[in-house]
XYZ file of N, CA, C and O in Angstrom:
776
model
N -94.645 64.900 -42.106
C -95.682 65.331 -41.175
C -95.273 64.897 -39.761
O -95.133 63.724 -39.485
N -95.060 65.858 -38.887
C -94.719 65.577 -37.493
C -95.865 66.081 -36.627
O -96.448 67.134 -36.885
N -96.169 65.302 -35.593
C -97.216 65.755 -34.679
C -96.890 65.301 -33.273
O -96.211 64.295 -33.054
N -97.374 66.082 -32.309
C -97.250 65.750 -30.889
C -98.573 65.169 -30.437
O -99.620 65.766 -30.665
N -98.503 64.011 -29.772
C -99.706 63.318 -29.303
C -99.643 63.223 -27.784
O -98.644 62.772 -27.226
N -100.704 63.665 -27.099
C -100.760 63.616 -25.635
C -101.035 62.183 -25.192
O -101.886 61.495 -25.751
N -100.311 61.745 -24.154
C -100.443 60.382 -23.647
C -101.252 60.297 -22.354
O -101.671 59.224 -21.968
N -101.444 61.414 -21.657
C -102.105 61.399 -20.347
C -103.558 60.961 -20.434
O -104.271 61.310 -21.375
N -103.986 60.246 -19.394
C -105.367 59.794 -19.280
C -106.283 61.010 -19.263
O -105.994 62.011 -18.626
N -107.370 60.935 -19.969
C -108.314 62.046 -20.049
C -108.023 62.951 -21.238
O -108.888 63.671 -21.695
N -106.784 62.945 -21.728
C -106.413 63.741 -22.907
C -105.779 62.847 -23.975
O -105.262 63.336 -24.964
N -105.794 61.531 -23.751
C -105.123 60.573 -24.628
C -105.551 60.764 -26.082
O -106.736 60.861 -26.369
N -104.561 60.818 -26.964
C -104.839 60.921 -28.386
C -104.989 62.330 -28.906
O -104.976 62.546 -30.113
N -105.142 63.308 -28.021
C -105.209 64.696 -28.482
C -103.875 65.035 -29.125
O -102.822 64.767 -28.568
N -103.892 65.594 -30.317
C -102.644 65.809 -31.051
C -102.615 67.189 -31.686
O -103.649 67.841 -31.847
N -101.388 67.605 -32.031
C -101.193 68.867 -32.735
C -100.147 68.645 -33.816
O -99.046 68.174 -33.538
N -100.503 68.976 -35.052
C -99.571 68.822 -36.166
C -98.647 70.036 -36.221
O -99.091 71.186 -36.158
N -97.349 69.769 -36.318
C -96.347 70.829 -36.361
C -96.171 71.295 -37.798
O -96.224 70.493 -38.733
N -95.942 72.612 -37.999
C -95.760 73.156 -39.342
C -94.457 73.940 -39.405
O -93.947 74.416 -38.387
N -93.937 74.070 -40.621
C -92.698 74.800 -40.851
C -92.966 76.304 -40.885
O -92.088 77.104 -40.569
N -94.193 76.696 -41.231
C -94.523 78.105 -41.422
C -94.220 78.973 -40.202
O -93.718 80.078 -40.320
N -94.546 78.476 -39.038
C -94.304 79.277 -37.829
C -94.093 78.357 -36.635
O -94.562 77.217 -36.610
N -93.379 78.867 -35.604
C -93.161 78.062 -34.394
C -94.488 77.769 -33.701
O -95.431 78.555 -33.775
N -94.545 76.639 -33.047
C -95.726 76.262 -32.279
C -95.469 76.600 -30.819
O -94.499 76.116 -30.240
N -96.311 77.438 -30.237
C -96.217 77.706 -28.804
C -97.174 76.762 -28.095
O -98.283 76.524 -28.560
N -96.700 76.216 -26.967
C -97.497 75.275 -26.182
C -97.653 75.851 -24.788
O -96.675 76.297 -24.181
N -98.887 75.854 -24.281
C -99.127 76.354 -22.930
C -100.574 76.206 -22.526
O -101.408 75.699 -23.277
N -100.848 76.683 -21.322
C -102.166 76.516 -20.709
C -103.196 77.512 -21.230
O -104.381 77.238 -21.231
N -102.772 78.700 -21.670
C -103.736 79.740 -22.063
C -104.086 79.651 -23.542
O -103.383 79.018 -24.329
N -105.168 80.304 -23.920
C -105.759 80.175 -25.248
C -104.931 80.754 -26.378
O -105.112 80.377 -27.525
N -104.012 81.701 -26.109
C -103.272 82.319 -27.211
C -102.132 81.448 -27.746
O -101.419 81.842 -28.662
N -101.949 80.237 -27.196
C -100.959 79.295 -27.714
C -101.550 78.546 -28.905
O -102.760 78.310 -28.958
N -100.690 78.147 -29.852
C -101.171 77.344 -30.980
C -101.630 75.972 -30.507
O -102.550 75.393 -31.063
N -100.956 75.421 -29.475
C -101.351 74.129 -28.904
C -101.628 74.367 -27.425
O -100.721 74.460 -26.618
N -102.908 74.502 -27.104
C -103.310 74.773 -25.721
C -103.503 73.453 -24.987
O -104.208 72.565 -25.465
N -102.843 73.339 -23.822
C -103.024 72.183 -22.952
C -103.485 72.727 -21.608
O -102.694 73.278 -20.840
N -104.768 72.612 -21.338
C -105.367 73.185 -20.125
C -105.127 72.253 -18.942
O -106.021 71.552 -18.493
N -103.903 72.249 -18.452
C -103.533 71.438 -17.288
C -102.789 72.345 -16.322
O -101.928 73.122 -16.743
N -103.108 72.280 -15.011
C -102.482 73.201 -14.060
C -100.962 73.060 -13.953
O -100.290 74.000 -13.552
N -100.389 71.917 -14.338
C -98.936 71.750 -14.258
C -98.212 72.365 -15.455
O -96.995 72.480 -15.454
N -98.975 72.761 -16.488
C -98.401 73.383 -17.681
C -98.449 74.897 -17.495
O -99.476 75.448 -17.115
N -97.318 75.566 -17.763
C -97.260 77.030 -17.628
C -98.107 77.693 -18.707
O -98.429 77.083 -19.723
N -98.453 78.968 -18.483
C -99.295 79.676 -19.448
C -98.631 79.717 -20.825
O -99.295 79.576 -21.839
N -97.327 79.908 -20.896
C -96.541 79.805 -22.134
C -95.363 78.903 -21.797
O -94.323 79.382 -21.349
N -95.528 77.607 -21.981
C -94.587 76.608 -21.461
C -93.352 76.433 -22.354
O -92.231 76.495 -21.872
N -93.573 76.192 -23.661
C -92.429 75.984 -24.553
C -92.791 76.387 -25.974
O -93.945 76.647 -26.295
N -91.737 76.418 -26.802
C -91.891 76.737 -28.215
C -91.278 75.585 -29.000
O -90.216 75.070 -28.636
N -91.941 75.193 -30.084
C -91.472 74.069 -30.893
C -91.225 74.578 -32.308
O -92.102 75.174 -32.928
N -90.010 74.328 -32.802
C -89.612 74.773 -34.137
C -89.241 73.575 -34.988
O -88.536 72.676 -34.521
N -89.694 73.564 -36.230
C -89.256 72.545 -37.184
C -88.080 73.134 -37.941
O -88.194 74.174 -38.580
N -86.920 72.483 -37.847
C -85.711 72.923 -38.543
C -85.229 71.759 -39.396
O -84.494 70.895 -38.908
N -85.686 71.721 -40.639
C -85.388 70.583 -41.505
C -86.099 69.359 -40.961
O -87.305 69.363 -40.765
N -85.333 68.302 -40.659
C -85.919 67.077 -40.100
C -85.949 67.107 -38.579
O -86.514 66.227 -37.952
N -85.329 68.130 -37.984
C -85.254 68.217 -36.519
C -86.446 68.974 -35.935
O -86.954 69.931 -36.539
N -86.861 68.530 -34.749
C -87.907 69.209 -33.990
C -87.226 69.773 -32.752
O -86.799 69.029 -31.866
N -87.078 71.098 -32.698
C -86.377 71.764 -31.608
C -87.374 72.235 -30.558
O -88.345 72.920 -30.874
N -87.131 71.875 -29.297
C -87.985 72.277 -28.173
C -87.228 73.326 -27.376
O -86.082 73.100 -26.954
N -87.849 74.485 -27.158
C -87.261 75.555 -26.340
C -88.192 75.810 -25.152
O -89.339 76.204 -25.338
N -87.699 75.568 -23.948
C -88.484 75.851 -22.745
C -88.554 77.365 -22.569
O -87.556 78.066 -22.754
N -89.709 77.884 -22.237
C -89.903 79.330 -22.064
C -89.922 79.708 -20.583
O -90.815 80.402 -20.120
N -88.923 79.235 -19.835
C -88.812 79.481 -18.384
C -90.068 79.023 -17.649
O -90.600 79.729 -16.796
N -90.539 77.831 -18.004
C -91.746 77.290 -17.383
C -91.490 76.961 -15.917
O -90.354 76.701 -15.516
N -92.550 76.971 -15.127
C -92.447 76.683 -13.695
C -92.056 75.240 -13.433
O -91.164 74.966 -12.650
N -92.706 74.293 -14.095
C -92.479 72.868 -13.833
C -91.525 72.207 -14.817
O -91.295 71.007 -14.731
N -90.983 72.950 -15.762
C -89.951 72.436 -16.651
C -90.436 71.622 -17.824
O -91.570 71.175 -17.891
N -89.496 71.451 -18.787
C -89.702 70.615 -19.966
C -88.668 69.503 -19.915
O -87.500 69.751 -19.616
N -89.097 68.273 -20.222
C -88.229 67.101 -20.101
C -88.345 66.250 -21.357
O -89.442 66.061 -21.877
N -87.208 65.729 -21.832
C -87.208 64.759 -22.921
C -86.675 63.462 -22.343
O -85.549 63.416 -21.842
N -87.508 62.428 -22.378
C -87.181 61.118 -21.790
C -86.648 61.255 -20.368
O -85.679 60.605 -19.977
N -87.252 62.122 -19.582
C -86.910 62.266 -18.168
C -85.803 63.255 -17.874
O -85.577 63.585 -16.720
N -85.090 63.756 -18.881
C -83.996 64.707 -18.655
C -84.500 66.133 -18.895
O -85.071 66.423 -19.950
N -84.285 67.008 -17.900
C -84.742 68.401 -18.023
C -83.944 69.113 -19.108
O -82.732 68.942 -19.211
N -84.646 69.887 -19.930
C -83.997 70.603 -21.029
C -84.379 72.083 -20.990
O -85.421 72.460 -20.445
N -83.521 72.914 -21.577
C -83.886 74.302 -21.837
C -84.083 74.486 -23.330
O -84.933 75.243 -23.769
N -83.242 73.744 -24.118
C -83.378 73.727 -25.562
C -82.755 72.429 -26.052
O -81.604 72.133 -25.738
N -83.525 71.638 -26.793
C -83.021 70.340 -27.244
C -83.853 69.834 -28.413
O -85.002 70.247 -28.597
N -83.259 68.905 -29.180
C -83.961 68.284 -30.306
C -84.751 67.084 -29.782
O -84.227 66.265 -29.030
N -86.021 67.024 -30.176
C -86.895 65.902 -29.827
C -86.927 64.962 -31.022
O -87.235 65.375 -32.138
N -86.590 63.693 -30.795
C -86.548 62.705 -31.871
C -87.851 61.898 -31.870
O -88.493 61.757 -30.835
N -88.240 61.368 -33.033
C -89.471 60.565 -33.111
C -89.437 59.414 -32.117
O -88.419 58.757 -31.942
N -90.550 59.212 -31.442
C -90.661 58.142 -30.463
C -90.270 58.561 -29.057
O -90.599 57.873 -28.098
N -89.568 59.701 -28.919
C -89.191 60.162 -27.583
C -90.394 60.790 -26.889
O -91.335 61.253 -27.529
N -90.318 60.823 -25.567
C -91.399 61.405 -24.768
C -91.005 62.799 -24.310
O -89.930 63.002 -23.749
N -91.871 63.750 -24.571
C -91.711 65.126 -24.100
C -92.677 65.308 -22.945
O -93.865 65.010 -23.075
N -92.162 65.745 -21.787
C -93.035 65.986 -20.634
C -93.014 67.462 -20.313
O -91.961 68.058 -20.111
N -94.201 68.073 -20.283
C -94.385 69.473 -19.916
C -95.159 69.484 -18.612
O -96.346 69.174 -18.596
N -94.485 69.817 -17.502
C -95.125 69.691 -16.196
C -95.429 68.227 -15.961
O -94.532 67.398 -15.920
N -96.710 67.875 -15.855
C -97.125 66.478 -15.661
C -97.749 65.874 -16.913
O -98.253 64.757 -16.884
N -97.745 66.617 -18.024
C -98.367 66.145 -19.262
C -97.290 65.541 -20.159
O -96.289 66.174 -20.452
N -97.520 64.288 -20.581
C -96.568 63.592 -21.446
C -97.084 63.553 -22.877
O -98.256 63.290 -23.120
N -96.159 63.826 -23.817
C -96.478 63.824 -25.238
C -95.441 62.978 -25.964
O -94.304 62.870 -25.513
N -95.836 62.425 -27.084
C -94.933 61.623 -27.908
C -94.875 62.268 -29.281
O -95.888 62.696 -29.813
N -93.643 62.355 -29.843
C -93.473 62.884 -31.187
C -93.666 61.753 -32.180
O -93.010 60.720 -32.085
N -94.580 61.944 -33.118
C -94.811 60.962 -34.166
C -94.607 61.636 -35.513
O -95.055 62.760 -35.712
N -93.921 60.942 -36.414
C -93.745 61.440 -37.775
C -94.114 60.322 -38.735
O -94.050 59.142 -38.392
N -94.462 60.692 -39.957
C -94.810 59.690 -40.966
C -93.591 58.833 -41.272
O -93.697 57.620 -41.418
N -92.401 59.453 -41.345
C -91.163 58.711 -41.617
C -90.892 57.715 -40.504
O -90.497 56.591 -40.748
N -91.087 58.151 -39.259
C -90.807 57.272 -38.115
C -91.779 56.106 -38.090
O -91.406 54.987 -37.837
N -93.055 56.379 -38.392
C -94.054 55.311 -38.398
C -93.710 54.278 -39.457
O -93.818 53.080 -39.237
N -93.255 54.751 -40.633
C -92.895 53.825 -41.708
C -91.645 53.045 -41.332
O -91.541 51.852 -41.599
N -90.673 53.702 -40.707
C -89.431 53.033 -40.309
C -89.697 52.020 -39.209
O -89.015 51.001 -39.120
N -90.665 52.279 -38.371
C -90.986 51.350 -37.290
C -91.716 50.118 -37.815
O -91.746 49.089 -37.175
N -92.306 50.242 -39.004
C -93.017 49.107 -39.597
C -91.997 48.107 -40.159
O -90.804 48.334 -40.125
N -92.501 47.030 -40.731
C -91.650 45.986 -41.295
C -90.850 46.539 -42.475
O -91.421 47.190 -43.347
N -89.535 46.289 -42.534
C -88.739 46.784 -43.662
C -89.143 46.074 -44.952
O -89.619 44.936 -44.925
N -88.941 46.736 -46.116
C -89.354 46.108 -47.375
C -88.494 44.881 -47.663
O -87.312 44.853 -47.344
N -89.082 43.833 -48.287
C -88.306 42.627 -48.567
C -87.285 42.884 -49.676
O -87.515 43.689 -50.558
N -86.155 42.199 -49.586
C -85.135 42.301 -50.624
C -85.330 41.142 -51.591
O -85.899 40.108 -51.239
N -84.807 41.301 -52.830
C -84.996 40.282 -53.860
C -84.353 38.968 -53.432
O -83.217 38.945 -52.990
N -85.069 37.869 -53.551
C -84.566 36.553 -53.224
C -84.548 36.229 -51.746
O -84.187 35.135 -51.344
N -84.904 37.166 -50.907
C -84.902 36.933 -49.458
C -86.265 36.429 -49.028
O -87.277 36.752 -49.641
N -86.303 35.604 -47.972
C -87.614 35.167 -47.476
C -88.380 36.362 -46.924
O -87.791 37.375 -46.574
N -89.707 36.261 -46.872
C -90.498 37.390 -46.354
C -90.056 37.747 -44.929
O -89.729 36.881 -44.130
N -90.042 39.034 -44.681
C -89.616 39.517 -43.364
C -90.689 39.234 -42.327
O -91.876 39.343 -42.585
N -90.225 38.854 -41.162
C -91.121 38.614 -40.037
C -90.994 39.821 -39.121
O -89.891 40.202 -38.742
N -92.115 40.463 -38.781
C -92.004 41.645 -37.918
C -91.377 41.287 -36.582
O -91.700 40.263 -35.989
N -90.462 42.127 -36.156
C -89.811 41.926 -34.866
C -90.668 42.525 -33.768
O -91.344 43.532 -33.988
N -90.628 41.952 -32.568
C -91.362 42.579 -31.463
C -90.720 43.916 -31.135
O -89.531 44.108 -31.384
N -91.488 44.844 -30.616
C -90.905 46.144 -30.277
C -89.822 45.962 -29.223
O -89.909 45.067 -28.390
N -88.782 46.799 -29.277
C -87.714 46.674 -28.288
C -88.248 46.958 -26.892
O -89.151 47.761 -26.709
N -87.650 46.263 -25.923
C -88.066 46.458 -24.527
C -87.672 47.859 -24.091
O -86.602 48.349 -24.421
N -88.537 48.483 -23.377
C -88.260 49.829 -22.884
C -87.517 49.731 -21.565
O -87.817 48.880 -20.747
N -86.553 50.631 -21.399
C -85.936 50.684 -20.076
C -86.800 51.576 -19.197
O -87.733 52.220 -19.665
N -86.490 51.655 -17.938
C -87.357 52.347 -16.983
C -87.565 53.814 -17.345
O -88.650 54.345 -17.220
N -86.527 54.501 -17.836
C -86.670 55.931 -18.129
C -87.543 56.187 -19.336
O -88.049 57.282 -19.504
N -87.726 55.178 -20.216
C -88.541 55.380 -21.400
C -89.997 54.990 -21.175
O -90.837 55.251 -22.013
N -90.294 54.345 -20.075
C -91.665 53.911 -19.834
C -92.554 55.120 -19.579
O -92.156 56.073 -18.931
N -93.729 55.055 -20.128
C -94.698 56.111 -19.902
C -95.448 55.791 -18.628
O -96.066 54.746 -18.509
N -95.346 56.692 -17.686
C -96.035 56.486 -16.411
C -97.132 57.529 -16.310
O -96.856 58.709 -16.217
N -98.363 57.086 -16.384
C -99.495 57.987 -16.288
C -100.028 57.905 -14.876
O -100.419 56.845 -14.409
N -100.006 59.038 -14.213
C -100.469 59.081 -12.835
C -101.769 59.875 -12.794
O -101.789 61.041 -13.176
N -102.859 59.256 -12.358
C -104.119 59.999 -12.287
C -104.017 61.106 -11.248
O -103.436 60.929 -10.197
N -104.569 62.272 -11.602
C -104.535 63.404 -10.683
C -105.934 63.985 -10.601
O -106.440 64.499 -11.579
N -106.528 63.922 -9.464
C -107.794 64.602 -9.239
C -108.932 64.069 -10.083
O -109.019 62.895 -10.404
N -109.797 64.971 -10.509
C -111.009 64.635 -11.232
C -110.899 65.217 -12.631
O -110.480 66.355 -12.803
N -111.273 64.450 -13.641
C -111.237 64.959 -15.013
C -112.477 65.820 -15.270
O -113.475 65.739 -14.547
N -112.400 66.619 -16.323
C -113.539 67.467 -16.684
C -114.768 66.625 -17.011
O -115.890 67.003 -16.694
N -114.551 65.462 -17.647
C -115.675 64.578 -17.974
C -116.405 64.131 -16.707
O -117.629 64.088 -16.661
N -115.633 63.799 -15.676
C -116.241 63.358 -14.424
C -117.018 64.495 -13.763
O -118.076 64.268 -13.191
N -116.501 65.727 -13.868
C -117.213 66.864 -13.288
C -118.534 67.109 -14.006
O -119.545 67.410 -13.377
N -118.516 67.000 -15.353
C -119.723 67.241 -16.127
C -120.781 66.177 -15.873
O -121.965 66.447 -15.915
N -120.349 64.945 -15.588
C -121.289 63.857 -15.351
C -121.893 63.917 -13.960
O -122.899 63.300 -13.690
N -121.299 64.676 -13.092
C -121.799 64.760 -11.727
C -121.312 63.579 -10.934
O -120.195 63.135 -11.086
N -122.140 63.038 -10.103
C -121.737 61.878 -9.321
C -121.743 62.219 -7.860
O -122.424 63.131 -7.402
N -120.971 61.484 -7.108
C -120.931 61.653 -5.656
C -120.352 63.012 -5.310
O -119.358 63.439 -5.858
N -120.988 63.696 -4.410
C -120.528 65.015 -3.995
C -119.316 64.876 -3.093
O -119.180 63.918 -2.361
N -118.463 65.888 -3.179
C -117.273 65.889 -2.338
C -117.660 66.163 -0.895
O -118.711 66.720 -0.606
N -116.800 65.788 0.020
C -117.048 66.051 1.432
C -117.307 64.771 2.191
O -117.015 63.678 1.727
N -117.892 64.895 3.358
C -118.126 63.751 4.219
C -119.495 63.153 3.959
O -120.443 63.843 3.613
N -119.595 61.870 4.159
C -120.862 61.171 4.053
C -121.583 61.355 5.387
O -121.215 60.753 6.385
N -122.587 62.217 5.410
C -123.279 62.532 6.660
C -124.317 61.489 7.026
O -124.893 61.554 8.113
N -124.572 60.533 6.144
C -125.566 59.500 6.471
C -124.981 58.453 7.412
O -125.698 57.648 7.966
N -123.692 58.470 7.579
C -123.029 57.492 8.434
C -123.334 57.791 9.900
O -123.466 58.929 10.312
N -123.432 56.729 10.695
C -123.698 56.905 12.127
C -122.413 57.171 12.900
O -122.457 57.432 14.084
N -121.279 57.104 12.224
C -120.000 57.348 12.900
C -119.893 58.809 13.312
O -119.447 59.122 14.404
N -120.328 59.718 12.440
C -120.248 61.140 12.741
C -121.626 61.634 13.166
O -122.578 61.534 12.425
N -121.720 62.180 14.379
C -122.974 62.738 14.864
C -122.710 64.152 15.331
O -121.617 64.482 15.786
N -123.728 64.980 15.279
C -123.597 66.346 15.723
C -123.425 66.358 17.234
O -124.163 65.722 17.971
N -122.449 67.109 17.664
C -122.172 67.221 19.092
C -123.243 68.102 19.720
O -123.573 69.160 19.196
N -123.782 67.642 20.837
C -124.812 68.426 21.520
C -124.147 69.553 22.299
O -123.131 69.367 22.948
N -124.772 70.713 22.219
C -124.229 71.883 22.895
C -124.976 72.069 24.216
O -126.098 72.560 24.248
N -124.356 71.673 25.329
C -124.974 71.784 26.648
C -124.648 73.102 27.332
O -125.152 73.375 28.415
N -123.805 73.935 26.724
C -123.437 75.196 27.387
C -124.634 76.138 27.470
O -124.751 76.917 28.417
N -125.588 76.079 26.544
C -126.784 76.926 26.598
C -127.670 76.549 27.784
O -128.188 77.420 28.490
N -127.834 75.258 28.024
C -128.629 74.807 29.173
C -127.982 75.248 30.474
O -128.661 75.713 31.387
N -126.670 75.091 30.562
C -125.953 75.462 31.776
C -126.107 76.961 32.057
O -126.319 77.363 33.217
N -126.031 77.796 31.010
C -126.213 79.242 31.180
C -127.570 79.552 31.785
O -127.680 80.331 32.732
N -128.643 78.935 31.266
C -129.985 79.230 31.767
C -130.195 78.705 33.192
O -130.908 79.330 33.984
N -129.568 77.600 33.531
C -129.684 77.090 34.914
C -129.022 78.065 35.888
O -129.589 78.409 36.926
N -127.823 78.522 35.546
C -127.110 79.474 36.421
C -127.850 80.801 36.482
O -127.989 81.398 37.563
N -128.372 81.276 35.343
C -129.120 82.541 35.333
C -130.386 82.418 36.193
O -130.731 83.341 36.961
N -131.077 81.287 36.088
C -132.299 81.076 36.893
C -131.976 81.039 38.382
O -132.700 81.630 39.205
N -130.881 80.357 38.756
C -130.483 80.290 40.165
C -130.110 81.677 40.673
O -130.467 82.063 41.804
N -129.420 82.453 39.865
C -129.050 83.818 40.259
C -130.268 84.696 40.458
O -130.336 85.489 41.409
N -131.242 84.571 39.555
C -132.485 85.357 39.676
C -133.246 84.963 40.945
O -133.821 85.817 41.628
N -133.235 83.664 41.256
C -133.908 83.185 42.462
C -133.246 83.766 43.713
O -133.933 84.192 44.641
N -131.909 83.797 43.742
C -131.185 84.360 44.893
C -131.513 85.846 45.039
O -131.772 86.330 46.156
N -131.540 86.569 43.907
C -131.857 88.006 43.957
C -133.279 88.216 44.449
O -133.539 89.104 45.280
N -134.233 87.403 43.993
C -135.629 87.514 44.414
C -135.764 87.260 45.917
O -136.480 87.996 46.617
N -135.044 86.248 46.428
C -135.094 85.946 47.866
C -134.513 87.104 48.658
O -135.066 87.495 49.703
N -133.409 87.681 48.190
C -132.806 88.827 48.886
C -133.759 90.018 48.918
O -133.862 90.714 49.944
N -134.468 90.267 47.802
C -135.427 91.383 47.764
C -136.551 91.142 48.772
O -136.950 92.049 49.513
N -137.051 89.910 48.830
C -138.122 89.593 49.777
C -137.633 89.780 51.214
O -138.336 90.329 52.063
N -136.409 89.329 51.519
C -135.863 89.468 52.866
C -135.701 90.943 53.222
O -136.040 91.377 54.327
N -135.195 91.727 52.284
C -135.000 93.169 52.562
C -136.332 93.856 52.756
O -136.503 94.664 53.699
N -137.324 93.539 51.920
C -138.651 94.166 52.064
C -139.294 93.749 53.382
O -139.878 94.565 54.114
N -139.165 92.456 53.730
C -139.766 91.960 54.980
C -139.109 92.610 56.205
O -139.777 92.976 57.175
N -137.777 92.748 56.161
C -137.099 93.370 57.309
C -137.423 94.854 57.401
O -137.503 95.422 58.487
N -137.655 95.506 56.264
C -138.008 96.928 56.273
C -139.412 97.125 56.842
O -139.658 98.087 57.579
N -140.343 96.229 56.574
C -141.693 96.320 57.103
C -141.692 96.063 58.608
O -142.420 96.709 59.354
N -140.905 95.088 59.051
C -140.904 94.752 60.471
C -140.227 95.842 61.280
O -140.562 96.099 62.435
N -139.291 96.545 60.753
C -138.631 97.596 61.507
C -139.473 98.870 61.523
O -139.359 99.687 62.433
N -140.359 99.056 60.539
C -141.216 100.223 60.534
C -142.408 100.026 61.460
O -143.039 100.991 61.880
N -142.775 98.854 61.864
C -143.893 98.616 62.755
C -143.459 98.666 64.138
O -142.998 98.607 64.996
């Protein structure tokens, strides 16, 4: 039994069991056998085939690529315990055989009981680095603080628009000048007619 387990925060533990009957397609859209709704995953990102004990990964010309332990691949065998990265989503291949092999080996006759060894130290390329990106669906469903600026702060205030006042002052002064000119013209016309 082989399965791919997602390691990313928010999707941790989500898994898909691989079968021999048919290849597993992995991608963002619903018609894939293993749908991973993440924007960094292509709509049809890769295909996974079980060939005997081997798990073959074939990249389907994805935008952000497929990587095994940090190395970009187009087609490669994924071994138990290795990390498969599709875009920004990291997955680990787990098999029943690998889990048993990783456990304490069976004791041999006449030997003292085996003491479990600590797991081997990981080098930098094998470390799982989970980088939070944006807001998870759970956070959106729960609501919370709205996006945007905090308008209750006194740091940001609405700028007063004084151009409207200036327009009316100039318009009023212009009307006053026109009214005075009309009065002067009417007064001079009356005085010249008398």
